[in-house]
């Protein structure tokens, strides 16, 4: 069976990482059965999760590469009906979520002290699942946070103040809600691989239990909430 290597479930989602949830969503959209395994991101070849163990035991890392690989092996690729223009628009939205909104989330959960305090119990679950004793977990979390904040500064989002980052987050949420509109899916009537990213990131902001104005903003977008309900009902009612 396929095995998703990821972190731990949180807030009613299969994983606390949006990239892992993207992979879970894709596999469920495809109707592929899989198991999950808690993995140590520090030991992954790219230093990041998710990874997917294929049926022959091969490991593939990076949600995008994993999905590309599985799609290339499927006789009916999900995005084949998209025109080049549609694909370009969908790629732009995917990048906005994965390369911009992701760093907004990282800022809200690692840089902003209250976000970090609210995130800590989930990290503790992850440490426990990896079998880390608490005297190792504390320093490990300290160094993990420091390294993430360094990356965030290097990427640029970490150089802004909280209000500016929240504004970026709200604008991205509104763009996603407007992009989806009546849907029913991201690219209209038919499901595409882009739904995996859209669902994972929208669910992350709406469902995660952080005290956050971006979350409140997201919950006010009817099209986004309806999309999440549709996807959840179809793919996440176990
Ligand atoms: N481009 C990668 C991004 C994966 C990613 O950023 N994963 C984060 C969790 S959301 C991670 O593993 N971080 C661990 C670390 O940076 O130490 C993908 O699509 O899989």
PDB file of C-alpha atoms and ligand atoms in Angstrom:
ATOM      1  CA  UNK A   1       0.000   0.000   0.000  1.00  0.00           C
ATOM      2  CA  UNK A   2       1.068   3.628  -0.512  1.00  0.00           C
ATOM      3  CA  UNK A   3       2.485   5.205   2.649  1.00  0.00           C
ATOM      4  CA  UNK A   4       2.367   8.956   3.319  1.00  0.00           C
ATOM      5  CA  UNK A   5       5.313  10.073   5.427  1.00  0.00           C
ATOM      6  CA  UNK A   6       4.219  13.175   7.313  1.00  0.00           C
ATOM      7  CA  UNK A   7       3.749  14.804  10.685  1.00  0.00           C
ATOM      8  CA  UNK A   8       0.726  14.263  12.961  1.00  0.00           C
ATOM      9  CA  UNK A   9      -3.013  15.046  12.627  1.00  0.00           C
ATOM     10  CA  UNK A  10      -4.303  18.319  14.078  1.00  0.00           C
ATOM     11  CA  UNK A  11      -7.543  20.337  14.214  1.00  0.00           C
ATOM     12  CA  UNK A  12      -9.513  17.513  12.594  1.00  0.00           C
ATOM     13  CA  UNK A  13      -7.152  17.525   9.593  1.00  0.00           C
ATOM     14  CA  UNK A  14      -5.013  14.521   8.656  1.00  0.00           C
ATOM     15  CA  UNK A  15      -1.806  16.493   9.264  1.00  0.00           C
ATOM     16  CA  UNK A  16      -0.669  19.846  10.662  1.00  0.00           C
ATOM     17  CA  UNK A  17       1.287  20.562   7.481  1.00  0.00           C
ATOM     18  CA  UNK A  18      -0.622  22.022   4.522  1.00  0.00           C
ATOM     19  CA  UNK A  19       1.707  20.241   2.088  1.00  0.00           C
ATOM     20  CA  UNK A  20       0.979  16.898   3.720  1.00  0.00           C
ATOM     21  CA  UNK A  21      -2.749  17.705   3.659  1.00  0.00           C
ATOM     22  CA  UNK A  22      -2.402  18.542  -0.025  1.00  0.00           C
ATOM     23  CA  UNK A  23      -1.096  15.030  -0.632  1.00  0.00           C
ATOM     24  CA  UNK A  24      -3.826  13.440   1.522  1.00  0.00           C
ATOM     25  CA  UNK A  25      -6.427  15.407  -0.472  1.00  0.00           C
ATOM     26  CA  UNK A  26      -4.959  14.347  -3.807  1.00  0.00           C
ATOM     27  CA  UNK A  27      -4.834  10.654  -2.835  1.00  0.00           C
ATOM     28  CA  UNK A  28      -8.434  10.796  -1.647  1.00  0.00           C
ATOM     29  CA  UNK A  29      -9.565  12.599  -4.811  1.00  0.00           C
ATOM     30  CA  UNK A  30      -7.928   9.787  -6.764  1.00  0.00           C
ATOM     31  CA  UNK A  31      -9.507   7.144  -4.544  1.00  0.00           C
ATOM     32  CA  UNK A  32      -6.100   5.658  -3.737  1.00  0.00           C
ATOM     33  CA  UNK A  33      -5.766   3.762  -0.489  1.00  0.00           C
ATOM     34  CA  UNK A  34      -2.847   4.667   1.725  1.00  0.00           C
ATOM     35  CA  UNK A  35      -1.398   4.373   5.190  1.00  0.00           C
ATOM     36  CA  UNK A  36       0.353   7.096   7.158  1.00  0.00           C
ATOM     37  CA  UNK A  37       3.678   7.103   8.932  1.00  0.00           C
ATOM     38  CA  UNK A  38       5.038   9.794  11.245  1.00  0.00           C
ATOM     39  CA  UNK A  39       8.454  10.754   9.875  1.00  0.00           C
ATOM     40  CA  UNK A  40      11.279  12.983  11.048  1.00  0.00           C
ATOM     41  CA  UNK A  41      11.534  15.927   8.617  1.00  0.00           C
ATOM     42  CA  UNK A  42      15.194  16.440   9.617  1.00  0.00           C
ATOM     43  CA  UNK A  43      16.024  13.034   8.181  1.00  0.00           C
ATOM     44  CA  UNK A  44      14.111  13.502   4.903  1.00  0.00           C
ATOM     45  CA  UNK A  45      16.407  13.992   1.879  1.00  0.00           C
ATOM     46  CA  UNK A  46      15.050  17.486   1.198  1.00  0.00           C
ATOM     47  CA  UNK A  47      14.627  18.257   4.913  1.00  0.00           C
ATOM     48  CA  UNK A  48      10.885  18.575   4.267  1.00  0.00           C
ATOM     49  CA  UNK A  49       7.744  16.459   4.316  1.00  0.00           C
ATOM     50  CA  UNK A  50       5.603  14.961   2.848  1.00  0.00           C
ATOM     51  CA  UNK A  51       7.151  11.942   1.248  1.00  0.00           C
ATOM     52  CA  UNK A  52       5.302   9.078  -0.384  1.00  0.00           C
ATOM     53  CA  UNK A  53       6.395   5.473  -0.379  1.00  0.00           C
ATOM     54  CA  UNK A  54       5.243   3.935  -3.645  1.00  0.00           C
ATOM     55  CA  UNK A  55       4.013   0.364  -4.055  1.00  0.00           C
ATOM     56  CA  UNK A  56       7.499  -0.849  -5.047  1.00  0.00           C
ATOM     57  CA  UNK A  57       8.985   0.773  -1.926  1.00  0.00           C
ATOM     58  CA  UNK A  58      10.508   3.794  -3.745  1.00  0.00           C
ATOM     59  CA  UNK A  59      10.272   7.058  -1.797  1.00  0.00           C
ATOM     60  CA  UNK A  60       9.321  10.293  -3.580  1.00  0.00           C
ATOM     61  CA  UNK A  61       9.499  13.635  -1.802  1.00  0.00           C
ATOM     62  CA  UNK A  62       7.825  17.020  -2.449  1.00  0.00           C
ATOM     63  CA  UNK A  63       4.052  17.122  -2.843  1.00  0.00           C
ATOM     64  CA  UNK A  64       4.272  18.525  -6.354  1.00  0.00           C
ATOM     65  CA  UNK A  65       6.726  15.906  -7.588  1.00  0.00           C
ATOM     66  CA  UNK A  66       4.710  13.146  -5.961  1.00  0.00           C
ATOM     67  CA  UNK A  67       1.490  14.275  -7.628  1.00  0.00           C
ATOM     68  CA  UNK A  68       3.252  14.730 -10.990  1.00  0.00           C
ATOM     69  CA  UNK A  69       4.625  11.213 -10.709  1.00  0.00           C
ATOM     70  CA  UNK A  70       1.254   9.633  -9.908  1.00  0.00           C
ATOM     71  CA  UNK A  71      -0.493  11.667 -12.600  1.00  0.00           C
ATOM     72  CA  UNK A  72       2.116  10.663 -15.193  1.00  0.00           C
ATOM     73  CA  UNK A  73       1.330   7.010 -14.452  1.00  0.00           C
ATOM     74  CA  UNK A  74      -2.442   7.488 -14.720  1.00  0.00           C
ATOM     75  CA  UNK A  75      -4.061   7.003 -18.152  1.00  0.00           C
ATOM     76  CA  UNK A  76      -6.523   9.811 -17.363  1.00  0.00           C
ATOM     77  CA  UNK A  77      -4.601  12.783 -15.948  1.00  0.00           C
ATOM     78  CA  UNK A  78      -6.890  15.077 -13.969  1.00  0.00           C
ATOM     79  CA  UNK A  79      -5.693  18.296 -15.597  1.00  0.00           C
ATOM     80  CA  UNK A  80      -5.660  17.085 -19.215  1.00  0.00           C
ATOM     81  CA  UNK A  81      -8.817  19.041 -20.149  1.00  0.00           C
ATOM     82  CA  UNK A  82      -7.394  22.419 -19.098  1.00  0.00           C
ATOM     83  CA  UNK A  83      -6.387  24.879 -21.819  1.00  0.00           C
ATOM     84  CA  UNK A  84      -2.924  26.444 -21.594  1.00  0.00           C
ATOM     85  CA  UNK A  85      -4.484  29.668 -20.376  1.00  0.00           C
ATOM     86  CA  UNK A  86      -6.491  27.890 -17.674  1.00  0.00           C
ATOM     87  CA  UNK A  87      -3.395  26.010 -16.613  1.00  0.00           C
ATOM     88  CA  UNK A  88      -1.401  29.257 -16.381  1.00  0.00           C
ATOM     89  CA  UNK A  89      -4.079  30.837 -14.177  1.00  0.00           C
ATOM     90  CA  UNK A  90      -4.294  27.753 -11.970  1.00  0.00           C
ATOM     91  CA  UNK A  91      -0.490  27.584 -11.660  1.00  0.00           C
ATOM     92  CA  UNK A  92      -0.448  31.229 -10.569  1.00  0.00           C
ATOM     93  CA  UNK A  93      -3.028  30.571  -7.844  1.00  0.00           C
ATOM     94  CA  UNK A  94      -1.190  27.447  -6.705  1.00  0.00           C
ATOM     95  CA  UNK A  95       2.052  29.426  -6.448  1.00  0.00           C
ATOM     96  CA  UNK A  96       0.307  32.215  -4.548  1.00  0.00           C
ATOM     97  CA  UNK A  97      -0.842  29.658  -1.986  1.00  0.00           C
ATOM     98  CA  UNK A  98       2.280  27.512  -1.779  1.00  0.00           C
ATOM     99  CA  UNK A  99       4.946  30.191  -2.115  1.00  0.00           C
ATOM    100  CA  UNK A 100       3.257  33.202  -0.520  1.00  0.00           C
ATOM    101  CA  UNK A 101       0.314  32.199   1.668  1.00  0.00           C
ATOM    102  CA  UNK A 102       2.419  29.409   3.160  1.00  0.00           C
ATOM    103  CA  UNK A 103       4.894  31.970   4.509  1.00  0.00           C
ATOM    104  CA  UNK A 104       2.041  34.059   5.895  1.00  0.00           C
ATOM    105  CA  UNK A 105       0.925  30.953   7.804  1.00  0.00           C
ATOM    106  CA  UNK A 106       4.477  30.319   8.977  1.00  0.00           C
ATOM    107  CA  UNK A 107       4.707  33.912  10.210  1.00  0.00           C
ATOM    108  CA  UNK A 108       1.385  33.647  12.074  1.00  0.00           C
ATOM    109  CA  UNK A 109       2.386  30.351  13.714  1.00  0.00           C
ATOM    110  CA  UNK A 110       6.110  30.808  14.361  1.00  0.00           C
ATOM    111  CA  UNK A 111       6.901  34.539  14.520  1.00  0.00           C
ATOM    112  CA  UNK A 112       3.780  35.793  16.291  1.00  0.00           C
ATOM    113  CA  UNK A 113       4.222  34.716  19.913  1.00  0.00           C
ATOM    114  CA  UNK A 114       0.570  33.905  20.568  1.00  0.00           C
ATOM    115  CA  UNK A 115       0.445  31.776  17.403  1.00  0.00           C
ATOM    116  CA  UNK A 116       3.536  29.887  18.558  1.00  0.00           C
ATOM    117  CA  UNK A 117       2.047  29.268  22.010  1.00  0.00           C
ATOM    118  CA  UNK A 118      -1.108  27.914  20.377  1.00  0.00           C
ATOM    119  CA  UNK A 119       0.965  25.748  18.022  1.00  0.00           C
ATOM    120  CA  UNK A 120       3.096  24.211  20.808  1.00  0.00           C
ATOM    121  CA  UNK A 121       0.682  21.404  21.828  1.00  0.00           C
ATOM    122  CA  UNK A 122       0.677  20.137  18.228  1.00  0.00           C
ATOM    123  CA  UNK A 123       4.499  20.153  18.129  1.00  0.00           C
ATOM    124  CA  UNK A 124       4.509  18.275  21.414  1.00  0.00           C
ATOM    125  CA  UNK A 125       2.257  15.622  19.844  1.00  0.00           C
ATOM    126  CA  UNK A 126       4.730  15.343  16.971  1.00  0.00           C
ATOM    127  CA  UNK A 127       7.700  15.043  19.338  1.00  0.00           C
ATOM    128  CA  UNK A 128       5.859  12.353  21.312  1.00  0.00           C
ATOM    129  CA  UNK A 129       4.991  10.469  18.113  1.00  0.00           C
ATOM    130  CA  UNK A 130       8.689  10.493  17.192  1.00  0.00           C
ATOM    131  CA  UNK A 131       9.465   9.129  20.637  1.00  0.00           C
ATOM    132  CA  UNK A 132      11.383  12.254  21.730  1.00  0.00           C
ATOM    133  CA  UNK A 133      11.808  12.567  25.485  1.00  0.00           C
ATOM    134  CA  UNK A 134      10.679  15.980  26.821  1.00  0.00           C
ATOM    135  CA  UNK A 135      14.246  17.039  27.708  1.00  0.00           C
ATOM    136  CA  UNK A 136      15.155  16.642  24.022  1.00  0.00           C
ATOM    137  CA  UNK A 137      11.894  18.153  22.753  1.00  0.00           C
ATOM    138  CA  UNK A 138      12.387  21.570  24.388  1.00  0.00           C
ATOM    139  CA  UNK A 139      15.772  22.342  22.795  1.00  0.00           C
ATOM    140  CA  UNK A 140      14.653  20.712  19.523  1.00  0.00           C
ATOM    141  CA  UNK A 141      11.649  23.063  19.369  1.00  0.00           C
ATOM    142  CA  UNK A 142      13.817  26.057  20.197  1.00  0.00           C
ATOM    143  CA  UNK A 143      16.227  25.285  17.342  1.00  0.00           C
ATOM    144  CA  UNK A 144      13.415  24.367  14.946  1.00  0.00           C
ATOM    145  CA  UNK A 145      11.674  27.690  15.584  1.00  0.00           C
ATOM    146  CA  UNK A 146      14.926  29.634  15.235  1.00  0.00           C
ATOM    147  CA  UNK A 147      15.716  27.964  11.935  1.00  0.00           C
ATOM    148  CA  UNK A 148      12.190  28.567  10.558  1.00  0.00           C
ATOM    149  CA  UNK A 149      12.369  32.247  11.571  1.00  0.00           C
ATOM    150  CA  UNK A 150      15.732  32.586   9.830  1.00  0.00           C
ATOM    151  CA  UNK A 151      14.235  31.103   6.644  1.00  0.00           C
ATOM    152  CA  UNK A 152      11.218  33.387   6.954  1.00  0.00           C
ATOM    153  CA  UNK A 153      13.470  36.438   7.132  1.00  0.00           C
ATOM    154  CA  UNK A 154      15.487  35.197   4.175  1.00  0.00           C
ATOM    155  CA  UNK A 155      12.294  34.671   2.158  1.00  0.00           C
ATOM    156  CA  UNK A 156      11.204  38.223   3.056  1.00  0.00           C
ATOM    157  CA  UNK A 157       7.846  37.783   4.826  1.00  0.00           C
ATOM    158  CA  UNK A 158       9.640  37.743   8.184  1.00  0.00           C
ATOM    159  CA  UNK A 159      10.788  41.332   7.642  1.00  0.00           C
ATOM    160  CA  UNK A 160       7.248  42.753   7.817  1.00  0.00           C
ATOM    161  CA  UNK A 161       5.200  43.661  10.882  1.00  0.00           C
ATOM    162  CA  UNK A 162       2.263  41.549  12.041  1.00  0.00           C
ATOM    163  CA  UNK A 163      -0.435  43.858  10.645  1.00  0.00           C
ATOM    164  CA  UNK A 164       1.112  43.883   7.184  1.00  0.00           C
ATOM    165  CA  UNK A 165       1.416  40.082   7.107  1.00  0.00           C
ATOM    166  CA  UNK A 166      -2.191  39.733   8.282  1.00  0.00           C
ATOM    167  CA  UNK A 167      -3.262  42.063   5.464  1.00  0.00           C
ATOM    168  CA  UNK A 168      -1.334  39.942   2.924  1.00  0.00           C
ATOM    169  CA  UNK A 169      -3.081  36.866   4.347  1.00  0.00           C
ATOM    170  CA  UNK A 170      -6.549  38.392   4.126  1.00  0.00           C
ATOM    171  CA  UNK A 171      -5.966  39.526   0.543  1.00  0.00           C
ATOM    172  CA  UNK A 172      -4.823  36.053  -0.485  1.00  0.00           C
ATOM    173  CA  UNK A 173      -7.853  34.488   1.173  1.00  0.00           C
ATOM    174  CA  UNK A 174     -10.163  36.861  -0.705  1.00  0.00           C
ATOM    175  CA  UNK A 175      -8.371  36.098  -3.987  1.00  0.00           C
ATOM    176  CA  UNK A 176      -8.804  32.366  -3.432  1.00  0.00           C
ATOM    177  CA  UNK A 177     -12.495  32.776  -2.536  1.00  0.00           C
ATOM    178  CA  UNK A 178     -13.065  34.929  -5.650  1.00  0.00           C
ATOM    179  CA  UNK A 179     -11.093  32.471  -7.780  1.00  0.00           C
ATOM    180  CA  UNK A 180     -13.306  29.580  -6.663  1.00  0.00           C
ATOM    181  CA  UNK A 181     -16.550  31.584  -6.857  1.00  0.00           C
ATOM    182  CA  UNK A 182     -19.459  29.162  -7.313  1.00  0.00           C
ATOM    183  CA  UNK A 183     -16.988  26.439  -8.274  1.00  0.00           C
ATOM    184  CA  UNK A 184     -17.964  23.833  -7.603  1.00  0.00           C
ATOM    185  CA  UNK A 185     -14.215  23.225  -7.937  1.00  0.00           C
ATOM    186  CA  UNK A 186     -11.196  25.488  -8.348  1.00  0.00           C
ATOM    187  CA  UNK A 187     -11.232  25.245 -12.149  1.00  0.00           C
ATOM    188  CA  UNK A 188     -14.995  24.960 -12.545  1.00  0.00           C
ATOM    189  CA  UNK A 189     -17.079  21.865 -13.119  1.00  0.00           C
ATOM    190  CA  UNK A 190     -14.275  19.317 -13.018  1.00  0.00           C
ATOM    191  CA  UNK A 191     -11.920  18.435 -10.240  1.00  0.00           C
ATOM    192  CA  UNK A 192      -8.207  19.111 -10.949  1.00  0.00           C
ATOM    193  CA  UNK A 193      -4.988  18.569  -9.037  1.00  0.00           C
ATOM    194  CA  UNK A 194      -5.208  22.263  -8.086  1.00  0.00           C
ATOM    195  CA  UNK A 195      -8.065  21.370  -5.748  1.00  0.00           C
ATOM    196  CA  UNK A 196      -5.580  19.509  -3.571  1.00  0.00           C
ATOM    197  CA  UNK A 197      -3.643  22.713  -2.905  1.00  0.00           C
ATOM    198  CA  UNK A 198      -6.718  24.928  -2.593  1.00  0.00           C
ATOM    199  CA  UNK A 199      -8.459  22.619  -0.158  1.00  0.00           C
ATOM    200  CA  UNK A 200      -5.345  22.034   1.956  1.00  0.00           C
ATOM    201  CA  UNK A 201      -4.540  25.714   2.380  1.00  0.00           C
ATOM    202  CA  UNK A 202      -8.138  26.870   2.835  1.00  0.00           C
ATOM    203  CA  UNK A 203      -8.783  24.127   5.413  1.00  0.00           C
ATOM    204  CA  UNK A 204      -5.555  25.064   7.187  1.00  0.00           C
ATOM    205  CA  UNK A 205      -6.648  28.637   7.783  1.00  0.00           C
ATOM    206  CA  UNK A 206     -10.323  27.935   8.487  1.00  0.00           C
ATOM    207  CA  UNK A 207     -10.002  24.755  10.548  1.00  0.00           C
ATOM    208  CA  UNK A 208      -6.822  25.349  12.546  1.00  0.00           C
ATOM    209  CA  UNK A 209      -7.738  26.552  15.996  1.00  0.00           C
ATOM    210  CA  UNK A 210      -5.554  29.656  16.075  1.00  0.00           C
ATOM    211  CA  UNK A 211      -6.866  32.969  17.378  1.00  0.00           C
ATOM    212  CA  UNK A 212      -6.336  34.887  14.183  1.00  0.00           C
ATOM    213  CA  UNK A 213      -8.063  37.686  12.251  1.00  0.00           C
ATOM    214  CA  UNK A 214      -7.072  36.036   8.952  1.00  0.00           C
ATOM    215  CA  UNK A 215      -9.026  32.969  10.043  1.00  0.00           C
ATOM    216  CA  UNK A 216     -12.057  35.085  10.959  1.00  0.00           C
ATOM    217  CA  UNK A 217     -11.772  36.826   7.597  1.00  0.00           C
ATOM    218  CA  UNK A 218     -11.683  33.458   5.787  1.00  0.00           C
ATOM    219  CA  UNK A 219     -14.749  32.199   7.645  1.00  0.00           C
ATOM    220  CA  UNK A 220     -16.735  35.188   6.357  1.00  0.00           C
ATOM    221  CA  UNK A 221     -16.213  34.142   2.707  1.00  0.00           C
ATOM    222  CA  UNK A 222     -19.261  32.088   1.822  1.00  0.00           C
ATOM    223  CA  UNK A 223     -17.791  30.670  -1.392  1.00  0.00           C
ATOM    224  CA  UNK A 224     -14.722  29.440   0.484  1.00  0.00           C
ATOM    225  CA  UNK A 225     -16.695  27.889   3.323  1.00  0.00           C
ATOM    226  CA  UNK A 226     -19.084  26.212   0.858  1.00  0.00           C
ATOM    227  CA  UNK A 227     -16.105  24.851  -1.104  1.00  0.00           C
ATOM    228  CA  UNK A 228     -14.549  23.450   2.074  1.00  0.00           C
ATOM    229  CA  UNK A 229     -17.853  21.822   3.056  1.00  0.00           C
ATOM    230  CA  UNK A 230     -18.188  20.290  -0.416  1.00  0.00           C
ATOM    231  CA  UNK A 231     -14.664  18.884  -0.415  1.00  0.00           C
ATOM    232  CA  UNK A 232     -14.852  17.680   3.183  1.00  0.00           C
ATOM    233  CA  UNK A 233     -18.145  15.909   2.599  1.00  0.00           C
ATOM    234  CA  UNK A 234     -16.858  14.261  -0.544  1.00  0.00           C
ATOM    235  CA  UNK A 235     -13.357  13.246   0.546  1.00  0.00           C
ATOM    236  CA  UNK A 236     -12.947  13.468   4.287  1.00  0.00           C
ATOM    237  CA  UNK A 237     -15.977  11.751   5.777  1.00  0.00           C
ATOM    238  CA  UNK A 238     -14.379   8.480   6.853  1.00  0.00           C
TER     239      UNK A 238
HETATM  240  N1  LIG B   1       7.677  22.073  -1.650  1.00  0.00           N
HETATM  241  C1  LIG B   1       7.466  21.135  -0.567  1.00  0.00           C
HETATM  242  C2  LIG B   1       7.259  21.928   0.725  1.00  0.00           C
HETATM  243  C3  LIG B   1       7.103  21.038   1.934  1.00  0.00           C
HETATM  244  C4  LIG B   1       7.270  21.807   3.228  1.00  0.00           C
HETATM  245  O1  LIG B   1       7.581  23.002   3.262  1.00  0.00           O
HETATM  246  N2  LIG B   1       7.090  21.073   4.328  1.00  0.00           N
HETATM  247  C5  LIG B   1       7.301  21.651   5.632  1.00  0.00           C
HETATM  248  C6  LIG B   1       6.072  21.454   6.517  1.00  0.00           C
HETATM  249  S1  LIG B   1       4.677  22.378   5.946  1.00  0.00           S
HETATM  250  C7  LIG B   1       8.444  20.922   6.329  1.00  0.00           C
HETATM  251  O2  LIG B   1       8.602  19.734   6.173  1.00  0.00           O
HETATM  252  N3  LIG B   1       9.226  21.636   7.121  1.00  0.00           N
HETATM  253  C8  LIG B   1      10.249  21.056   7.927  1.00  0.00           C
HETATM  254  C9  LIG B   1      11.429  21.963   8.085  1.00  0.00           C
HETATM  255  O3  LIG B   1      11.499  22.993   7.368  1.00  0.00           O
HETATM  256  O4  LIG B   1      12.267  21.641   8.920  1.00  0.00           O
HETATM  257  C10 LIG B   1       6.267  20.245  -0.892  1.00  0.00           C
HETATM  258  O5  LIG B   1       5.418  20.663  -1.695  1.00  0.00           O
HETATM  259  O6  LIG B   1       6.208  19.119  -0.407  1.00  0.00           O
END
